[in-house]
C-alpha cells in the first residue's frame, strides 16, 4: 500500500461515488459538445457508433480506471510511482499520470472558457435579452459575444473563481450533495424542454436525421470522433475517475456503479439532442455549424415560450453547475497530488492550477477573435486544443492505462478488487478490456491518425 500521505477520506456512502462520478461525466460534453458533434458527424450514424463505443470501450475502460484508483487509494502520480518502486511495473509508466494531468489541464483551460459563455448566457436569459428573438438575432448575439475578448475573459474569471471555491472544499463532502440536487432537477428540466421542442420543432426531419442513415456514413473520422467523445464525456483518461475511485468504499461493486454513470451520461446527452435538433430543423439552422449550435438554438426557445426568462435562467444555471462539477474533477489529479505529496492546502493548490489555466484560457479566448487568423495545422487554438485532447491525447492515455491494467498488472489483483458478488461479470469485463476495447482503441486511433 502506498503511504497514505494526507488521505482525503472516503465517500460517505456508495451513492456518493455515483453522484460525484456522474457529476464529472455530465457536463458541457453532454449539453454542448454532443449535439454539435452529432450534427457534424452524420446524426444517427454517429449516435450508433457512439453507443457502441460507450459499451465496448468506454464502460470497460472506466471500470479499469476506477478499479486502479481504488486498489491503491492514492492519487495517480504517487500511485504509479509506488507501483514502480515496488517493482510491479517499470519506471517509464510514470509518464502516464503526467500525460493525464497535462490533458486535464488543457481541457480545463478551454472548458472554462465555454463555461464562461454559459455565465454570459445566464445573464442574457434572465434580463430578457432573448424575448421573441429570431434566428438572425440569436446568431448576432452569439457572434457579438465572441467578438468581445474582454467580456469573455471576465466571465471566464468568474467561472474560475467558482472552481477555486469548490475545489477548496473537501471533495468527499460538498461535491456529492451538489450533484445529488442538480441531477434530478437537470433531468426533469431537460425532459420538460424536450417536450416543448418536440411540439414546436420539426419532428419529421429529426427522426430522419436520427434514423435515416446509411452504413456508408460511418467513416473512420466518425468512429474516431465517437471514441474520442466517449472518453471526453465519461471523463476517462485523465485521472479524474481514478482519483474518485481512490475515495470509493471497498463494499461497492465498481461495475455496477460505473454502468449507472454511463447510463446517466448517455441519458443527459440524448435529452440535450432531443431538445436541440427539432429546433435546429424547424429554424433551418445548419446542424453542422459546430460549437455555436447549442448557444444559437436554445435562446430561440426561451424567447418564444411563456416563462422562458425563468426557464432559460434555470437552464443556464444547471449548465454552469454541470460544468463546475466536471471542471472540479479535471483539477482533482493535480490538487490531490499537491495536497497529499506536499501537504499543500487544497485551496492553494486550486489557485495555482486555475491561475495557470487562466493564461491559456486567455489565448483560447483570443483565438475566437483577434487571433482567429492565426492557425496551426489549419486550426485555431481552440480547435487545436479540442481536437488534440479528444482525438489524440485522451485516446493515448486511455490506451496506456488499459495496457497497464489488462496486460501488466497481474489478473489476480483485479480479481480481488472487482469480484464483489458476481464472478461472471468479472470475466466479461476482463476479456472485453483485453481483447475488444484495447485492440479497438489501437485500430481506431492508428487508422484515424493515418487518415487525418
Ligand atoms: N466529462 C465532462 C463533460 O462531459 C468533461 C470532463 C470532466 C472530462 N472531467 C474530464 C473530460 C476528464 C475528459 C477527462 O463535460
XYZ file of C-alpha atoms and ligand atoms in Angstrom:
467
model
C 0.000 0.000 0.000
C 1.247 3.471 -0.744
C 1.986 5.607 2.252
C -1.253 7.493 2.584
C 0.192 10.910 2.911
C -2.703 13.218 3.574
C -5.513 10.874 2.774
C -8.619 12.772 1.872
C -11.359 10.486 3.076
C -13.806 8.023 1.663
C -17.196 8.717 0.137
C -19.797 8.537 2.865
C -21.963 6.028 1.000
C -21.814 4.105 -2.275
C -24.219 6.527 -3.878
C -21.889 9.379 -3.200
C -19.355 7.911 -5.599
C -22.042 7.545 -8.230
C -23.128 11.146 -7.785
C -19.605 12.503 -7.878
C -18.614 10.426 -10.894
C -21.815 11.396 -12.690
C -21.091 14.999 -11.803
C -17.756 14.643 -13.528
C -19.199 12.858 -16.549
C -22.269 15.014 -17.117
C -21.169 18.435 -18.230
C -20.659 20.607 -21.249
C -19.688 17.427 -23.077
C -23.328 16.365 -22.944
C -25.172 19.649 -23.290
C -22.870 21.486 -25.671
C -20.437 19.150 -27.355
C -22.535 16.039 -28.001
C -25.238 17.786 -30.077
C -22.763 19.598 -32.277
C -20.561 16.536 -32.742
C -23.608 14.571 -33.781
C -24.505 17.364 -36.177
C -21.048 17.420 -37.702
C -20.695 13.665 -37.938
C -23.836 12.493 -39.647
C -26.513 12.290 -36.918
C -27.789 8.784 -36.266
C -24.649 7.184 -37.675
C -22.592 8.968 -35.037
C -25.089 8.095 -32.312
C -24.994 4.423 -33.240
C -21.200 4.277 -33.192
C -21.091 6.373 -30.041
C -23.326 3.967 -28.123
C -21.190 1.038 -29.284
C -18.072 2.909 -28.142
C -19.623 3.589 -24.755
C -20.415 -0.087 -24.219
C -17.369 -1.754 -25.722
C -14.689 0.762 -24.879
C -15.964 3.472 -22.537
C -17.502 1.308 -19.823
C -14.692 -1.276 -19.591
C -12.002 1.428 -19.520
C -13.956 3.438 -16.963
C -14.151 0.363 -14.723
C -10.403 -0.137 -15.181
C -9.604 3.427 -14.208
C -11.814 3.404 -11.118
C -10.512 -0.013 -10.059
C -6.925 1.138 -10.373
C -7.698 4.106 -8.160
C -9.432 2.001 -5.529
C -6.698 -0.644 -5.372
C -4.043 1.869 -4.497
C -6.044 4.533 -2.715
C -3.763 7.367 -3.630
C -3.520 9.988 -6.333
C -2.486 8.819 -9.813
C 1.018 10.290 -9.765
C 2.027 8.741 -6.455
C 0.241 5.518 -7.316
C 2.278 4.870 -10.413
C 5.418 5.904 -8.519
C 4.561 3.444 -5.776
C 3.806 0.592 -8.155
C 7.119 1.160 -9.883
C 9.036 1.449 -6.603
C 7.593 -1.894 -5.613
C 8.807 -3.213 -8.986
C 5.320 -4.215 -10.050
C 5.662 -2.029 -13.118
C 8.552 -0.282 -14.864
C 9.556 3.290 -14.069
C 8.510 4.555 -17.506
C 4.814 4.249 -16.637
C 5.207 7.404 -14.594
C 4.700 9.247 -17.880
C 1.050 8.128 -17.823
C -0.223 10.230 -14.914
C 1.752 13.220 -16.154
C 0.207 12.895 -19.602
C -3.182 12.530 -17.922
C -2.574 15.633 -15.835
C -1.498 17.616 -18.870
C -4.638 16.634 -20.818
C -6.739 17.598 -17.835
C -5.103 20.982 -17.698
C -5.501 21.617 -21.434
C -9.148 20.561 -21.427
C -9.764 22.630 -18.339
C -8.401 25.757 -19.984
C -10.841 25.734 -22.902
C -13.673 24.115 -20.941
C -13.763 27.045 -18.548
C -13.995 29.464 -21.462
C -17.142 27.695 -22.675
C -18.460 27.645 -19.114
C -17.907 31.413 -19.211
C -20.221 31.554 -22.242
C -22.876 29.844 -20.098
C -22.498 32.520 -17.426
C -22.874 35.222 -20.022
C -25.941 33.465 -21.435
C -27.385 33.132 -17.953
C -27.254 36.897 -17.579
C -28.816 37.398 -21.002
C -31.594 34.899 -20.268
C -32.706 36.460 -17.016
C -32.537 40.001 -18.300
C -34.948 39.138 -21.093
C -32.488 39.575 -23.923
C -33.904 36.518 -25.661
C -37.524 37.717 -25.681
C -39.081 36.869 -29.039
C -35.765 36.658 -30.840
C -35.412 35.066 -34.234
C -32.535 33.146 -35.763
C -30.504 36.075 -37.166
C -30.786 37.895 -33.853
C -29.696 34.829 -31.910
C -26.754 34.330 -34.227
C -25.927 38.007 -33.823
C -25.879 37.763 -30.011
C -23.531 34.795 -30.193
C -21.188 36.421 -32.701
C -21.184 39.601 -30.686
C -20.130 37.707 -27.577
C -17.289 36.026 -29.465
C -16.101 39.377 -30.765
C -15.504 40.748 -27.264
C -12.454 39.159 -25.666
C -12.563 41.333 -22.520
C -16.087 40.248 -21.729
C -15.295 36.584 -22.286
C -12.214 36.925 -20.094
C -14.307 38.368 -17.289
C -16.842 35.542 -17.445
C -14.025 33.037 -17.623
C -12.517 34.564 -14.486
C -15.853 34.377 -12.677
C -16.106 30.695 -13.533
C -12.541 30.060 -12.353
C -13.310 31.793 -9.076
C -16.268 29.431 -8.613
C -13.961 26.500 -9.340
C -11.441 27.653 -6.730
C -14.175 27.961 -4.128
C -15.498 24.499 -4.954
C -12.155 22.704 -5.216
C -11.026 24.229 -1.944
C -13.713 22.179 -0.215
C -13.133 18.547 0.539
C -14.420 16.557 -2.429
C -15.814 13.761 -0.383
C -18.264 16.083 1.305
C -19.654 19.080 -0.573
C -19.479 17.901 -4.150
C -21.790 14.936 -3.875
C -24.532 16.967 -2.209
C -24.444 19.438 -5.058
C -24.752 16.743 -7.703
C -27.489 14.921 -5.829
C -29.552 18.053 -6.035
C -28.522 19.017 -9.539
C -29.042 15.784 -11.382
C -32.761 15.216 -10.802
C -33.544 18.878 -11.495
C -31.440 18.812 -14.647
C -33.139 15.677 -15.959
C -36.634 16.982 -15.209
C -35.875 20.305 -16.883
C -34.390 18.586 -19.926
C -37.468 16.377 -20.265
C -39.758 19.400 -19.995
C -37.802 21.327 -22.598
C -37.671 18.369 -24.942
C -41.469 18.093 -24.836
C -41.697 21.693 -25.817
C -39.138 21.340 -28.512
C -40.845 18.287 -29.994
C -44.074 20.256 -30.119
C -42.794 23.297 -31.938
C -39.855 21.744 -33.726
C -39.535 19.696 -36.868
C -40.010 16.137 -35.634
C -40.072 14.510 -39.067
C -36.656 15.824 -40.012
C -35.284 14.945 -36.569
C -36.425 11.353 -36.999
C -34.865 11.260 -40.418
C -31.650 12.696 -39.006
C -31.587 10.060 -36.259
C -32.668 7.008 -38.217
C -32.223 7.782 -41.893
C -28.531 6.993 -42.098
C -26.642 4.513 -44.226
C -23.743 2.287 -43.271
C -21.555 4.247 -45.657
C -21.998 7.283 -43.365
C -19.776 5.533 -40.836
C -16.308 6.655 -41.820
C -13.134 6.370 -39.780
C -13.425 10.027 -38.899
C -16.850 9.366 -37.421
C -15.541 6.413 -35.426
C -12.529 8.351 -34.146
C -14.773 11.258 -33.175
C -17.133 8.880 -31.356
C -14.396 7.146 -29.372
C -12.789 10.473 -28.533
C -16.092 11.816 -27.328
C -16.816 8.683 -25.289
C -13.562 9.346 -23.378
C -14.329 13.016 -23.025
C -17.885 12.507 -21.890
C -17.064 9.776 -19.375
C -14.077 11.783 -18.111
C -11.765 8.878 -18.817
C -8.041 9.122 -19.415
C -7.012 11.953 -17.194
C -7.006 10.562 -13.752
C -10.267 12.160 -12.661
C -12.165 8.898 -12.273
C -9.003 7.371 -10.910
C -8.913 9.934 -8.133
C -12.617 9.422 -7.393
C -12.102 5.646 -7.361
C -9.464 6.163 -4.701
C -12.146 7.529 -2.381
C -14.544 4.652 -3.037
C -15.593 2.192 -0.363
C -14.470 -1.428 -0.825
C -18.006 -2.693 -0.374
C -19.336 -1.333 -3.549
C -19.478 -3.024 -6.930
C -17.398 -0.917 -9.280
C -19.007 -2.399 -12.376
C -22.488 -1.551 -11.199
C -21.585 1.958 -10.174
C -19.864 2.614 -13.495
C -22.776 1.228 -15.512
C -25.102 3.645 -13.779
C -22.753 6.525 -14.530
C -22.572 5.586 -18.219
C -26.371 5.251 -18.399
C -26.997 8.656 -16.839
C -24.366 10.280 -19.017
C -25.962 8.920 -22.175
C -29.445 9.885 -20.996
C -28.477 13.520 -20.494
C -26.747 13.691 -23.876
C -29.774 12.178 -25.649
C -32.152 14.596 -23.952
C -29.962 17.523 -24.985
C -30.113 16.242 -28.558
C -33.896 15.857 -28.390
C -34.229 19.483 -27.385
C -31.798 20.923 -29.854
C -32.370 19.014 -33.108
C -36.101 19.627 -33.610
C -35.406 23.344 -33.199
C -32.422 23.319 -35.454
C -34.507 21.827 -38.268
C -37.548 23.980 -37.616
C -35.455 27.142 -37.837
C -33.328 25.910 -40.704
C -30.140 26.204 -38.714
C -27.152 24.353 -40.032
C -26.760 21.183 -37.887
C -23.098 21.068 -38.757
C -22.437 24.588 -37.553
C -20.193 23.388 -34.725
C -19.677 24.823 -31.238
C -22.269 27.582 -31.661
C -25.138 25.079 -32.093
C -26.465 24.908 -28.522
C -25.936 28.606 -27.897
C -27.722 29.755 -31.033
C -30.658 27.334 -30.988
C -31.730 27.338 -27.338
C -32.287 31.086 -26.851
C -34.897 30.930 -29.602
C -36.974 28.531 -27.475
C -36.507 30.512 -24.324
C -37.502 33.650 -26.172
C -40.658 32.059 -27.535
C -42.165 30.297 -24.544
C -44.113 31.502 -21.569
C -41.819 31.832 -18.579
C -38.839 31.480 -20.905
C -36.881 34.039 -18.971
C -37.073 31.907 -15.862
C -36.614 28.575 -17.642
C -33.674 29.973 -19.580
C -32.104 31.259 -16.384
C -32.641 27.895 -14.743
C -31.255 26.013 -17.733
C -28.027 28.001 -17.857
C -27.672 27.768 -14.078
C -27.823 23.987 -14.362
C -25.393 24.056 -17.246
C -22.984 26.100 -15.132
C -23.286 23.719 -12.181
C -22.821 20.734 -14.501
C -19.705 22.398 -15.930
C -18.477 23.147 -12.436
C -18.781 19.581 -11.154
C -16.876 18.432 -14.264
C -14.214 21.116 -14.059
C -13.526 20.219 -10.427
C -12.724 16.669 -11.478
C -10.255 17.835 -14.122
C -8.162 19.501 -11.470
C -8.564 16.759 -8.892
C -5.454 14.901 -10.054
C -3.164 17.878 -9.501
C -4.918 19.159 -6.432
C -4.914 15.744 -4.746
C -1.261 15.277 -5.611
C -0.151 18.696 -4.326
C -2.237 18.127 -1.227
C -1.087 14.582 -0.475
C 2.512 14.925 -1.512
C 3.379 18.388 -0.275
C 0.618 18.774 2.302
C -0.444 21.869 0.402
C -3.779 23.343 1.280
C -6.425 22.303 -1.323
C -7.414 25.900 -1.708
C -3.876 26.998 -2.524
C -3.424 24.071 -4.898
C -6.620 25.136 -6.681
C -5.417 28.724 -7.016
C -2.128 27.652 -8.576
C -3.756 25.377 -11.153
C -6.514 27.799 -12.122
C -4.139 30.731 -12.488
C -2.077 28.766 -14.991
C -5.254 27.782 -16.829
C -6.402 31.397 -16.900
C -3.453 32.394 -19.064
C -4.004 29.613 -21.548
C -7.725 30.413 -21.456
C -6.918 33.953 -22.493
C -5.175 32.678 -25.619
C -8.193 30.450 -26.305
C -10.492 33.454 -25.990
C -8.378 35.471 -28.408
C -8.458 32.600 -30.879
C -12.159 33.390 -31.400
C -11.492 36.993 -32.389
C -8.189 38.911 -32.569
C -6.115 35.812 -33.234
C -8.642 33.940 -35.349
C -6.349 34.116 -38.384
C -3.502 32.524 -36.514
C -3.775 28.847 -37.393
C -1.757 25.775 -36.532
C -2.402 22.787 -38.814
C -5.288 24.761 -40.264
C -6.975 25.138 -36.872
C -7.439 27.990 -34.421
C -6.005 27.447 -30.941
C -9.421 26.465 -29.582
C -9.980 23.929 -32.379
C -6.465 22.618 -31.957
C -6.806 22.086 -28.200
C -10.212 20.487 -28.636
C -9.024 18.015 -31.305
C -5.617 17.389 -29.786
C -7.090 16.450 -26.413
C -10.090 14.394 -27.583
C -8.651 12.779 -30.681
C -5.029 12.271 -29.696
C -4.184 12.684 -26.019
C -7.250 11.122 -24.335
C -7.062 8.045 -26.613
C -3.323 7.659 -25.937
C -3.699 7.922 -22.215
C -6.695 5.538 -22.255
C -4.684 3.060 -24.334
C -1.714 3.220 -21.966
C -3.995 2.887 -18.936
C -5.698 -0.150 -20.466
C -2.360 -1.735 -21.349
C -1.282 -1.284 -17.750
C -4.437 -2.729 -16.247
C -5.056 -5.517 -18.743
C -1.550 -6.716 -19.524
C 0.958 -5.504 -16.952
C -0.697 -5.762 -13.571
C -1.452 -9.373 -12.660
C -5.033 -10.513 -13.130
C -5.426 -11.648 -9.511
C -5.121 -8.028 -8.329
C -8.276 -7.239 -10.283
C -9.983 -10.427 -9.319
C -9.700 -9.374 -5.697
C -10.662 -5.802 -6.403
C -13.642 -6.375 -8.611
C -15.333 -9.545 -7.531
C -17.859 -8.479 -5.052
C -20.829 -10.580 -5.933
C -20.573 -11.799 -9.445
C -17.627 -13.695 -10.927
C -19.216 -13.797 -14.379
C -19.213 -10.030 -14.591
C -15.505 -10.056 -13.851
C -14.582 -12.286 -16.753
C -16.893 -10.367 -19.028
C -15.093 -7.160 -18.154
C -11.579 -8.584 -18.268
C -11.989 -10.303 -21.612
C -13.701 -7.267 -23.170
C -10.996 -4.934 -21.927
C -8.161 -7.121 -23.112
C -9.476 -8.392 -26.404
C -12.050 -5.868 -27.558
C -11.506 -2.421 -26.015
C -7.744 -2.324 -26.359
C -7.438 -3.651 -29.943
C -10.384 -1.468 -30.980
C -8.796 1.643 -29.495
C -5.477 0.893 -31.147
C -7.051 0.200 -34.502
C -9.282 3.246 -34.448
C -6.584 5.576 -33.189
C -3.896 4.487 -35.609
C -6.204 4.358 -38.626
C -7.804 7.653 -37.687
C -4.461 9.398 -37.291
C -3.070 7.983 -40.520
C -6.166 9.117 -42.341
C -6.061 12.601 -40.831
N -16.994 14.641 -18.900
C -17.068 16.055 -18.849
C -18.124 16.519 -19.810
O -18.723 15.737 -20.483
C -15.745 16.718 -19.117
C -14.684 16.172 -18.256
C -14.626 16.208 -16.924
C -13.577 15.465 -18.677
N -13.528 15.552 -16.476
C -12.880 15.083 -17.517
C -13.151 15.102 -19.910
C -11.778 14.319 -17.611
C -12.014 14.334 -20.016
C -11.351 13.928 -18.891
O -18.401 17.679 -19.889
